[in-house]
XYZ file of C-alpha atoms in Angstrom:
655
model
C -160.983 -186.508 -170.586
C -161.592 -188.894 -167.693
C -160.397 -186.314 -165.169
C -162.635 -183.632 -166.678
C -165.583 -186.026 -166.493
C -164.836 -186.877 -162.850
C -164.570 -183.191 -161.982
C -167.837 -182.355 -163.706
C -169.853 -185.257 -162.294
C -168.662 -185.599 -158.738
C -166.752 -182.548 -157.522
C -167.527 -178.948 -156.607
C -165.875 -176.012 -158.451
C -163.507 -175.224 -155.537
C -159.887 -174.703 -156.551
C -157.806 -176.643 -154.061
C -155.033 -179.233 -154.027
C -157.323 -181.633 -152.159
C -159.913 -181.457 -154.939
C -157.239 -182.273 -157.538
C -156.243 -185.388 -155.586
C -159.878 -186.527 -155.354
C -160.276 -185.854 -159.075
C -157.296 -188.091 -159.895
C -158.546 -190.878 -157.610
C -162.029 -190.815 -159.161
C -160.572 -190.815 -162.691
C -158.519 -193.932 -161.946
C -161.589 -195.655 -160.517
C -163.643 -194.776 -163.612
C -160.889 -196.084 -165.912
C -161.028 -199.389 -164.009
C -164.832 -199.747 -164.217
C -165.664 -198.260 -167.653
C -164.339 -198.730 -171.183
C -162.828 -195.811 -173.105
C -165.889 -195.729 -175.365
C -168.246 -195.510 -172.364
C -166.198 -192.706 -170.811
C -166.167 -190.761 -174.078
C -169.932 -191.198 -174.485
C -170.591 -189.946 -170.948
C -168.187 -187.063 -171.503
C -169.847 -185.921 -174.728
C -173.324 -186.257 -173.228
C -172.734 -183.911 -170.306
C -169.711 -181.659 -170.986
C -170.283 -177.932 -171.466
C -170.294 -176.567 -175.045
C -171.043 -172.925 -174.265
C -174.265 -170.941 -174.799
C -175.868 -172.853 -171.916
C -175.587 -176.176 -173.789
C -174.624 -179.307 -171.834
C -173.981 -182.381 -173.968
C -173.323 -182.700 -177.672
C -177.003 -183.280 -178.474
C -178.057 -180.004 -176.868
C -175.094 -178.244 -178.487
C -176.224 -179.452 -181.911
C -179.668 -177.940 -181.366
C -178.247 -174.755 -179.851
C -175.763 -173.901 -182.599
C -177.405 -175.419 -185.681
C -181.037 -176.179 -184.805
C -180.445 -179.825 -185.791
C -180.291 -183.207 -184.103
C -176.944 -185.023 -184.074
C -177.991 -187.357 -186.873
C -178.700 -184.353 -189.105
C -175.262 -182.738 -188.735
C -172.895 -182.518 -191.701
C -169.120 -182.959 -191.448
C -168.307 -179.207 -191.226
C -170.774 -178.789 -188.342
C -169.523 -181.848 -186.454
C -165.934 -180.633 -186.771
C -166.955 -177.258 -185.366
C -168.537 -178.849 -182.267
C -165.456 -181.013 -181.716
C -163.229 -177.942 -181.846
C -165.481 -175.979 -179.533
C -164.772 -178.239 -176.542
C -161.305 -176.822 -175.893
C -162.600 -173.331 -175.066
C -166.315 -172.659 -175.713
C -166.011 -168.987 -174.836
C -162.908 -168.313 -176.932
C -164.210 -170.108 -180.022
C -167.791 -168.860 -179.800
C -168.937 -168.113 -183.375
C -171.163 -165.359 -182.031
C -168.090 -163.496 -180.803
C -165.506 -164.275 -183.470
C -166.627 -166.218 -186.515
C -163.162 -166.107 -188.074
C -161.489 -167.649 -185.015
C -164.231 -170.294 -184.751
C -163.731 -171.182 -188.430
C -159.965 -171.481 -187.968
C -160.527 -173.859 -185.057
C -162.883 -175.983 -187.171
C -160.306 -176.143 -189.966
C -157.667 -177.234 -187.447
C -159.905 -180.145 -186.373
C -160.483 -181.149 -189.999
C -156.736 -181.097 -190.628
C -156.044 -183.291 -187.606
C -158.709 -185.766 -188.779
C -156.943 -185.978 -192.143
C -153.591 -186.565 -190.440
C -155.164 -189.387 -188.429
C -156.514 -191.006 -191.592
C -160.211 -190.320 -191.021
C -160.617 -187.881 -193.926
C -159.207 -187.397 -197.412
C -157.727 -184.081 -198.482
C -160.628 -183.494 -200.854
C -163.152 -183.903 -198.018
C -161.140 -181.494 -195.867
C -161.098 -178.878 -198.648
C -164.830 -179.235 -199.224
C -165.675 -179.004 -195.522
C -163.323 -176.053 -194.961
C -164.911 -174.185 -197.843
C -168.434 -174.655 -196.510
C -169.945 -171.665 -194.742
C -171.281 -172.420 -191.247
C -174.791 -171.089 -190.642
C -175.579 -170.753 -186.954
C -178.912 -170.433 -185.220
C -179.364 -168.680 -181.889
C -181.339 -170.601 -179.265
C -181.331 -167.816 -176.667
C -183.700 -169.625 -174.318
C -180.981 -172.142 -173.551
C -178.806 -169.387 -172.095
C -181.153 -168.270 -169.337
C -179.907 -168.709 -165.753
C -176.855 -170.925 -166.369
C -175.540 -170.510 -162.811
C -178.946 -171.266 -161.309
C -179.452 -174.323 -163.510
C -175.947 -175.595 -162.810
C -176.659 -175.416 -159.077
C -179.865 -177.407 -159.640
C -178.021 -179.923 -161.825
C -175.328 -180.490 -159.214
C -177.998 -181.082 -156.568
C -179.757 -183.659 -158.751
C -176.547 -185.543 -159.557
C -175.538 -185.548 -155.894
C -178.917 -186.757 -154.596
C -180.110 -189.072 -157.386
C -177.040 -189.980 -159.414
C -176.042 -189.341 -162.997
C -178.264 -191.994 -164.587
C -181.440 -190.780 -162.863
C -180.588 -187.130 -163.547
C -179.989 -187.483 -167.276
C -182.150 -190.464 -168.227
C -184.592 -191.025 -165.362
C -187.382 -188.717 -166.501
C -187.256 -186.472 -163.438
C -189.743 -183.596 -163.333
C -188.145 -180.670 -161.511
C -190.017 -177.520 -160.454
C -187.726 -174.633 -159.519
C -188.210 -171.217 -157.927
C -186.718 -169.314 -160.872
C -188.603 -166.263 -162.116
C -187.471 -166.037 -165.747
C -188.374 -162.354 -166.336
C -186.483 -161.395 -163.157
C -183.568 -163.612 -164.167
C -183.240 -161.839 -167.503
C -183.316 -158.480 -165.721
C -180.638 -159.688 -163.293
C -178.326 -160.828 -166.081
C -178.798 -157.566 -167.970
C -178.146 -155.462 -164.853
C -174.960 -157.329 -163.902
C -173.584 -157.226 -167.428
C -174.310 -153.523 -167.857
C -172.950 -152.604 -164.425
C -169.703 -154.524 -164.904
C -169.180 -153.168 -168.402
C -169.715 -149.596 -167.200
C -167.277 -150.140 -164.330
C -164.705 -151.755 -166.611
C -164.788 -148.747 -168.934
C -164.259 -146.408 -165.972
C -161.203 -148.455 -165.031
C -159.597 -147.992 -168.454
C -159.092 -149.422 -171.939
C -156.613 -152.289 -172.159
C -155.802 -151.746 -175.826
C -155.993 -154.077 -178.848
C -156.165 -157.816 -178.196
C -153.514 -158.619 -180.797
C -152.329 -157.690 -184.272
C -153.015 -159.865 -187.305
C -153.790 -159.177 -190.909
C -157.529 -159.212 -191.696
C -158.905 -161.483 -194.462
C -157.800 -160.492 -197.961
C -161.401 -160.288 -199.190
C -164.309 -158.779 -197.286
C -167.669 -160.601 -197.087
C -169.916 -160.025 -200.093
C -173.089 -160.864 -198.156
C -174.172 -160.164 -194.563
C -174.338 -163.089 -192.107
C -177.494 -165.171 -191.775
C -177.669 -164.357 -188.049
C -176.845 -160.842 -186.879
C -175.242 -160.405 -183.463
C -177.418 -158.911 -180.749
C -177.124 -155.180 -180.160
C -174.547 -154.596 -177.431
C -173.021 -158.078 -177.710
C -169.224 -157.910 -177.546
C -167.456 -159.163 -180.687
C -163.892 -159.349 -181.933
C -163.265 -157.020 -184.851
C -160.390 -156.507 -187.279
C -159.438 -152.892 -187.928
C -159.380 -152.353 -191.706
C -158.818 -148.595 -192.017
C -158.290 -145.711 -189.570
C -158.743 -141.947 -189.863
C -158.958 -139.118 -187.356
C -162.760 -139.238 -187.227
C -163.447 -142.994 -187.410
C -162.216 -146.523 -188.008
C -163.585 -149.252 -190.280
C -163.959 -152.668 -188.669
C -164.788 -156.202 -189.840
C -166.674 -158.100 -187.141
C -168.948 -161.141 -187.425
C -168.849 -160.892 -191.224
C -170.105 -157.299 -190.956
C -168.142 -154.287 -192.161
C -168.973 -151.159 -190.194
C -167.549 -147.984 -188.708
C -166.781 -146.719 -185.222
C -167.171 -142.951 -184.995
C -164.935 -140.922 -182.699
C -167.673 -140.255 -180.078
C -168.065 -144.026 -179.627
C -164.461 -144.444 -178.514
C -163.953 -141.406 -176.266
C -164.224 -143.537 -173.104
C -160.819 -145.049 -173.977
C -159.050 -141.905 -172.719
C -158.089 -143.920 -169.627
C -155.571 -146.491 -170.837
C -154.061 -149.474 -169.084
C -150.960 -151.417 -170.064
C -150.830 -155.180 -169.604
C -150.476 -156.171 -165.953
C -151.135 -152.669 -164.626
C -153.497 -151.977 -161.743
C -156.521 -149.815 -162.492
C -154.945 -147.122 -160.322
C -152.070 -146.869 -162.844
C -154.251 -145.829 -165.785
C -152.905 -142.956 -167.885
C -155.489 -140.383 -168.984
C -155.042 -138.913 -172.470
C -158.090 -137.343 -174.178
C -158.980 -139.093 -177.452
C -158.983 -136.577 -180.315
C -158.217 -139.036 -183.125
C -158.873 -142.745 -183.726
C -155.237 -143.083 -184.801
C -154.222 -142.634 -181.144
C -155.821 -145.972 -180.337
C -155.400 -148.401 -183.232
C -153.798 -149.106 -186.584
C -154.929 -151.360 -189.448
C -154.555 -155.018 -188.519
C -155.323 -154.550 -184.832
C -157.935 -156.884 -183.353
C -160.202 -155.055 -180.922
C -163.487 -155.668 -179.145
C -166.594 -153.934 -180.451
C -170.362 -154.096 -180.062
C -173.104 -153.513 -182.616
C -174.694 -150.075 -182.192
C -177.100 -149.778 -185.136
C -178.000 -151.140 -188.566
C -180.252 -148.271 -189.647
C -180.443 -147.575 -193.393
C -178.246 -150.636 -194.067
C -175.326 -148.805 -192.440
C -173.448 -150.844 -189.839
C -172.204 -148.881 -186.836
C -170.153 -150.322 -184.005
C -168.925 -149.027 -180.658
C -165.472 -149.591 -179.215
C -166.084 -152.025 -176.368
C -164.320 -154.315 -173.928
C -165.052 -157.559 -172.080
C -164.822 -156.814 -168.356
C -162.112 -158.433 -166.292
C -163.948 -157.488 -163.103
C -166.527 -159.968 -161.798
C -169.833 -159.633 -160.018
C -172.774 -161.583 -158.648
C -176.438 -161.036 -157.819
C -179.007 -163.065 -155.938
C -182.673 -162.191 -155.448
C -184.833 -164.020 -152.904
C -188.472 -163.872 -151.866
C -188.042 -163.035 -148.141
C -191.442 -164.488 -147.283
C -190.464 -168.028 -148.343
C -186.740 -168.185 -149.177
C -187.428 -168.951 -152.853
C -184.496 -167.839 -155.024
C -186.000 -165.845 -157.890
C -182.830 -164.856 -159.757
C -179.151 -165.767 -159.563
C -176.125 -164.493 -161.458
C -172.815 -166.049 -160.458
C -170.477 -164.073 -162.695
C -170.151 -161.925 -165.784
C -170.284 -164.849 -168.184
C -170.858 -168.548 -167.534
C -168.881 -169.488 -170.660
C -165.855 -167.729 -169.183
C -166.125 -169.120 -165.667
C -168.571 -171.593 -164.155
C -167.542 -170.601 -160.617
C -170.715 -169.357 -158.909
C -169.759 -166.243 -156.964
C -173.266 -165.826 -155.565
C -172.983 -169.122 -153.661
C -169.305 -170.013 -153.356
C -167.150 -166.870 -153.229
C -166.233 -165.993 -149.641
C -165.566 -162.257 -149.506
C -165.343 -159.584 -146.840
C -168.625 -157.612 -146.744
C -167.235 -154.419 -145.243
C -169.958 -152.090 -143.998
C -172.688 -154.367 -145.389
C -172.224 -156.337 -142.148
C -173.001 -153.307 -139.965
C -176.808 -153.762 -139.862
C -176.256 -157.000 -137.947
C -174.265 -155.117 -135.303
C -176.896 -152.386 -135.014
C -179.691 -154.966 -134.902
C -177.872 -156.702 -132.041
C -177.719 -153.381 -130.186
C -181.449 -152.787 -130.779
C -182.177 -156.304 -129.564
C -180.229 -155.495 -126.370
C -182.490 -152.521 -125.605
C -180.718 -149.652 -127.349
C -182.740 -147.477 -129.721
C -182.192 -145.664 -133.029
C -181.940 -142.472 -130.918
C -179.256 -143.825 -128.565
C -176.062 -141.755 -128.753
C -172.736 -143.329 -129.638
C -169.424 -141.490 -129.738
C -167.836 -141.067 -133.157
C -164.368 -140.031 -132.059
C -160.782 -141.164 -132.578
C -159.705 -144.227 -130.654
C -156.558 -146.335 -130.891
C -156.376 -150.045 -130.048
C -153.233 -152.013 -129.322
C -152.887 -155.125 -131.479
C -151.402 -158.438 -130.362
C -148.189 -157.760 -132.246
C -145.992 -155.554 -130.026
C -145.844 -151.943 -131.115
C -148.711 -152.192 -133.603
C -151.905 -150.200 -133.169
C -155.237 -149.965 -134.995
C -157.089 -146.684 -135.417
C -160.482 -146.963 -137.152
C -161.163 -144.096 -139.549
C -164.278 -142.838 -141.279
C -164.552 -142.562 -145.060
C -164.427 -138.754 -144.770
C -161.202 -138.872 -142.694
C -162.910 -136.913 -139.909
C -165.098 -137.595 -136.874
C -168.521 -136.312 -135.862
C -168.745 -136.561 -132.077
C -171.848 -137.896 -130.301
C -174.334 -139.132 -132.918
C -177.431 -141.314 -132.831
C -177.312 -144.941 -133.926
C -179.554 -143.993 -136.843
C -177.088 -141.337 -137.981
C -174.133 -143.699 -137.524
C -175.715 -146.381 -139.722
C -177.117 -143.924 -142.275
C -173.646 -142.555 -143.040
C -171.726 -145.753 -142.192
C -169.515 -144.235 -139.477
C -166.686 -146.681 -138.768
C -165.393 -145.264 -135.485
C -168.878 -145.120 -133.977
C -169.601 -148.707 -135.056
C -166.390 -149.989 -133.476
C -167.309 -148.278 -130.191
C -170.822 -149.708 -130.391
C -169.464 -153.221 -130.939
C -167.132 -152.770 -127.972
C -170.094 -151.634 -125.868
C -172.484 -154.506 -126.660
C -169.820 -157.202 -126.934
C -168.367 -159.198 -129.821
C -169.773 -162.459 -128.462
C -173.331 -161.142 -128.523
C -172.968 -160.054 -132.153
C -171.585 -163.452 -133.175
C -174.455 -165.259 -131.443
C -176.988 -162.911 -133.033
C -175.402 -163.442 -136.466
C -175.660 -167.197 -136.116
C -179.323 -166.888 -135.124
C -179.883 -164.934 -138.346
C -178.313 -167.753 -140.370
C -174.638 -166.776 -140.761
C -172.590 -169.994 -140.847
C -169.193 -168.652 -141.914
C -166.677 -168.233 -139.070
C -166.602 -164.697 -137.637
C -163.538 -162.932 -136.229
C -163.951 -162.657 -132.433
C -162.486 -159.138 -132.315
C -163.439 -155.527 -132.995
C -162.499 -155.734 -136.691
C -165.868 -157.467 -137.040
C -167.395 -153.968 -136.898
C -165.898 -153.206 -140.304
C -166.921 -156.494 -141.936
C -163.550 -158.233 -141.815
C -164.981 -161.782 -141.777
C -165.600 -163.406 -145.146
C -168.983 -164.827 -146.128
C -171.001 -165.575 -149.260
C -173.387 -163.227 -150.998
C -176.310 -165.616 -150.519
C -175.502 -165.948 -146.825
C -175.554 -162.225 -146.083
C -178.487 -161.511 -148.400
C -180.550 -164.121 -146.548
C -179.874 -162.376 -143.215
C -181.283 -159.133 -144.629
C -184.271 -161.213 -145.678
C -184.907 -162.004 -142.006
C -185.337 -158.278 -141.343
C -187.590 -157.954 -144.402
C -189.825 -160.789 -143.167
C -190.405 -159.470 -139.634
C -187.760 -161.617 -137.985
C -188.677 -165.021 -139.455
C -185.791 -167.334 -140.362
C -184.910 -167.444 -144.044
C -183.411 -170.510 -145.742
C -182.868 -169.962 -149.488
C -183.902 -172.785 -151.820
C -184.034 -173.304 -155.593
C -186.071 -176.518 -155.990
C -189.698 -176.601 -154.888
C -190.708 -180.060 -156.133
C -189.171 -183.155 -157.758
C -191.229 -186.038 -159.162
C -190.026 -189.241 -160.810
C -191.253 -190.540 -164.158
C -194.168 -192.241 -162.392
C -195.274 -188.928 -160.847
C -194.170 -189.922 -157.337
C -192.889 -187.046 -155.195
C -189.193 -187.468 -154.419
C -188.558 -184.079 -152.863
C -190.764 -181.162 -151.840
C -189.838 -177.947 -150.098
C -191.877 -177.176 -147.010
C -191.649 -173.705 -145.464
C -191.429 -173.891 -141.685
C -191.594 -170.379 -140.159
C -189.394 -169.799 -137.138
C -189.093 -166.479 -135.274
C -185.355 -165.860 -134.790
C -185.562 -162.087 -134.177
C -188.409 -160.132 -132.628
C -190.738 -158.284 -134.991
C -189.863 -155.046 -133.211
C -186.107 -155.448 -133.747
C -186.633 -156.385 -137.399
C -188.819 -153.326 -137.969
C -186.487 -150.900 -136.181
C -183.401 -151.966 -138.152
C -185.485 -151.877 -141.349
C -186.620 -148.338 -140.529
C -183.004 -147.317 -139.946
C -181.924 -148.830 -143.274
C -184.779 -147.047 -145.035
C -182.928 -143.876 -144.042
C -179.760 -145.218 -145.707
C -181.658 -145.115 -148.996
C -183.547 -141.887 -148.319
C -180.579 -139.751 -147.285
C -177.524 -141.939 -146.664
C -174.971 -143.923 -148.649
C -177.698 -145.690 -150.645
C -179.598 -142.589 -151.757
C -179.051 -143.333 -155.461
C -181.779 -145.988 -155.104
C -184.290 -143.439 -153.799
C -185.535 -142.789 -157.339
C -187.138 -146.260 -157.462
C -190.013 -144.788 -155.470
C -190.874 -147.890 -153.424
C -190.493 -148.627 -149.698
C -186.895 -149.898 -149.598
C -184.184 -150.571 -147.033
C -180.544 -151.456 -147.605
C -176.860 -150.934 -146.911
C -173.669 -150.369 -148.874
C -170.427 -152.224 -148.231
C -166.845 -151.432 -149.239
C -163.654 -153.179 -148.121
C -160.120 -151.856 -147.713
C -158.472 -150.510 -150.871
C -161.809 -150.840 -152.702
C -161.346 -154.592 -153.253
C -165.015 -155.475 -152.758
C -168.178 -153.475 -153.370
C -171.555 -154.596 -151.995
C -175.125 -153.463 -151.837
C -177.837 -155.507 -150.170
C -181.354 -154.205 -149.840
C -184.980 -155.170 -149.870
C -188.609 -154.366 -150.373
C -191.163 -156.315 -148.287
C -191.465 -158.890 -151.089
C -187.941 -159.075 -152.578
C -184.443 -159.024 -151.073
C -181.469 -158.656 -153.412
C -177.730 -158.692 -152.877
C -175.007 -157.543 -155.283
C -171.247 -158.072 -155.011
C -168.572 -156.662 -157.335
C -164.835 -157.381 -157.278
C -161.919 -159.241 -158.848
C -161.398 -162.978 -158.370
C -157.779 -162.190 -157.550
C -156.821 -159.591 -154.981
C -157.021 -156.240 -156.701
C -158.552 -152.814 -156.270
C -161.622 -151.719 -158.201
C -160.196 -148.212 -158.297
C -160.484 -145.080 -156.210
C -164.062 -144.102 -155.315
C -165.415 -147.457 -156.603
C -167.293 -148.037 -153.350
C -170.428 -150.079 -152.826
C -172.476 -146.995 -153.660
C -170.619 -146.466 -156.931
C -169.885 -150.001 -158.201
C -172.613 -152.271 -156.746
C -175.587 -149.984 -156.077
C -176.190 -149.104 -159.777
C -176.596 -152.824 -160.563
C -178.966 -153.287 -157.619
C -180.992 -150.215 -158.549
C -181.268 -151.228 -162.199
C -182.498 -154.709 -161.267
C -184.860 -153.681 -158.469
C -186.447 -150.812 -160.401
C -187.556 -153.202 -163.164
C -188.197 -156.312 -161.040
C -190.444 -154.545 -158.553
C -192.661 -153.540 -161.470
C -193.479 -157.259 -161.709
C -194.623 -157.312 -158.069
C -197.392 -155.509 -156.177
C -196.483 -152.481 -154.054
C -196.027 -153.459 -150.405
C -195.175 -151.409 -147.316
C -193.236 -152.643 -144.306
C -195.756 -153.800 -141.692
C -195.530 -151.944 -138.351
C -195.698 -154.357 -135.374
C -198.051 -153.594 -132.483
C -195.173 -152.923 -130.082
C -193.818 -149.886 -131.948
C -194.235 -146.210 -131.013
C -193.535 -143.090 -133.099
C -192.213 -140.262 -130.917
C -190.815 -136.773 -131.599
C -187.175 -136.403 -130.509
C -184.327 -133.945 -130.860
C -182.539 -134.767 -134.120
C -179.057 -134.315 -132.624
C -179.324 -135.622 -129.070
C -182.102 -138.193 -129.473
C -183.908 -136.862 -126.407
C -187.672 -136.460 -126.067
C -189.177 -133.074 -127.014
C -192.535 -131.529 -126.207
C -193.319 -130.151 -129.672
C -192.074 -130.684 -133.232
C -189.680 -128.041 -134.563
C -187.009 -127.582 -137.201
C -184.467 -129.462 -135.073
C -186.686 -132.451 -134.282
C -187.640 -135.658 -136.060
C -190.093 -138.503 -135.598
C -188.254 -141.537 -134.255
C -189.400 -145.139 -133.787
C -189.107 -147.070 -130.527
C -190.078 -150.460 -129.207
C -192.441 -150.390 -126.239
C -190.537 -149.694 -123.040
C -187.557 -147.998 -124.720
C -188.910 -144.459 -125.259
C -186.390 -142.039 -123.654
C -187.355 -139.859 -120.690
C -187.525 -136.068 -121.120
C -184.161 -134.381 -120.387
C -183.762 -132.749 -116.984
C -181.360 -130.117 -118.318
C -180.184 -128.719 -121.645
C -177.302 -130.833 -122.997
C -174.004 -129.152 -123.842
C -173.129 -128.492 -127.451
C -171.297 -131.438 -129.021
C -167.523 -131.139 -129.168
C -165.952 -130.656 -132.581
C -164.216 -134.013 -132.721
C -162.614 -133.305 -136.063
C -160.421 -130.655 -134.387
C -159.995 -132.943 -131.390
C -158.534 -135.608 -133.680
C -155.726 -133.319 -134.776
C -154.294 -133.505 -131.233
C -152.773 -136.971 -131.505
C -151.249 -136.789 -128.034
C -154.746 -136.818 -126.492
C -155.542 -140.235 -127.965
C -154.200 -143.075 -125.849
C -154.136 -146.692 -127.106
C -156.782 -148.997 -125.599
């Protein structure tokens, strides 16, 4: 208990050997200074009980709507049992398992001499009636970040008992939308990956509930259910004291099946034509409530995702964090992936490279060669050959075209042309603090960074080149109304307005006709970029409107593939689109401001050269003053078919 308290009060959630040593040292120091009773009191007053409840007093209100002094023995025993695993023993997910845990606690109390057998029997036979304080569950990752800041800056006593008044940047309607979008997106992805089968097999209760529960589960909430009967067309399930059916159409997604320990790429596909293919009576499965119409309970076959995800939404004009989701479920894992997970961004890093090129005087119409190239690595005999997603090359293309369709080979050549050092310096000016690989693999997003870090850099582009420093606390006052802390926005131009607008205009094309086109249906001025890493381990989408920048990451905590075709556009973009479509309805429509030093000029769509008149093969391009190309002095040759060229491996020499 002392080690858990030390970890919660003083240490970050990192998982390292060094943290474990510090945890042990702090626990020994606490044992020396405090009595066992004091340690237990502190532990119970701040430990996590699930459902967003920190401390036993808050847990009492959350689960039962009562103060601690009002709790009866059965309720107190439940809270004591909950501490071991709040997510596992959540009564909202599995009432039967929660009740068994409570009965175990009562039995242990009897063994220790605190209760008589008659009291244990009476308490075990008492039905637990739970309330649902949903407001306590809003933004757990955001609030935990705020809590850690307060404890670090002002100490535990001031944080919990000092009467601090804390004003945060959280937008509660947006936060709810963010949580809904992440949950839906991860559940949809998890179903595409495959069904993992029943959780276990155990006999259901001998008697079924005579009355429905006092609190119904929310529609869509995942519950554990016992299979009672099975036929070809349906199965009968007992879940949360409700007896209902799952019809065949509500289990068809389970045609992709995974065995324990298998990768998602190993799923076996067998069409579901009968419920008997999937379960047998006594199996425990996961379900969600579909409807209660006409007093008929209907469930869906469901599954808690193993895959994780994160979302952060920031006001680019100030840096105020409006919404934050650090994982699928805070009760399952308090590790905040929006702030702490360091992951490779893949192509989501490319806009920084293209913005560096623009800042160096190149234009969206500048040609770059998308052609095969081989680089020698430091290890003797090893080479690296960047490939495009389509496994082919496209010859000379404009920078706009290269970014729109995320051409890897062209981006590597561009990075080689402008210099790795320049890109690293430019990245640091934008606010990137994670170490960056000083080699050409940087073009493909090989350097790890956090979601908040990269999202904030996109915010610089959204805010016309002004530095963006995300923050969650706007004001802190003490109990006497004295200001202890106040955020002050200090604008600093780190990128020119022209560069910020040009890269924004290029990323608007990504959404209009490139890898992010699924977001086009939102119907607002938007810019953004997808990101996918090798073997589909990470999926990203970061994008923005003038008044909101949002980043989404999806992946496994451990190294593992999301599955073939689960790219940023397929796994992360749907979450981003769902959130932004609804969140932008809460904000006024804004367009990206055009700086004074920008010109709109008609150019050849393929070559990027100036043309006299618009035609079918031309497009309106944007340029900073002084970078408009000169008219061509002769007709350029037709581009070479570099896909055919790539088939002649002997023509490609290592560099």
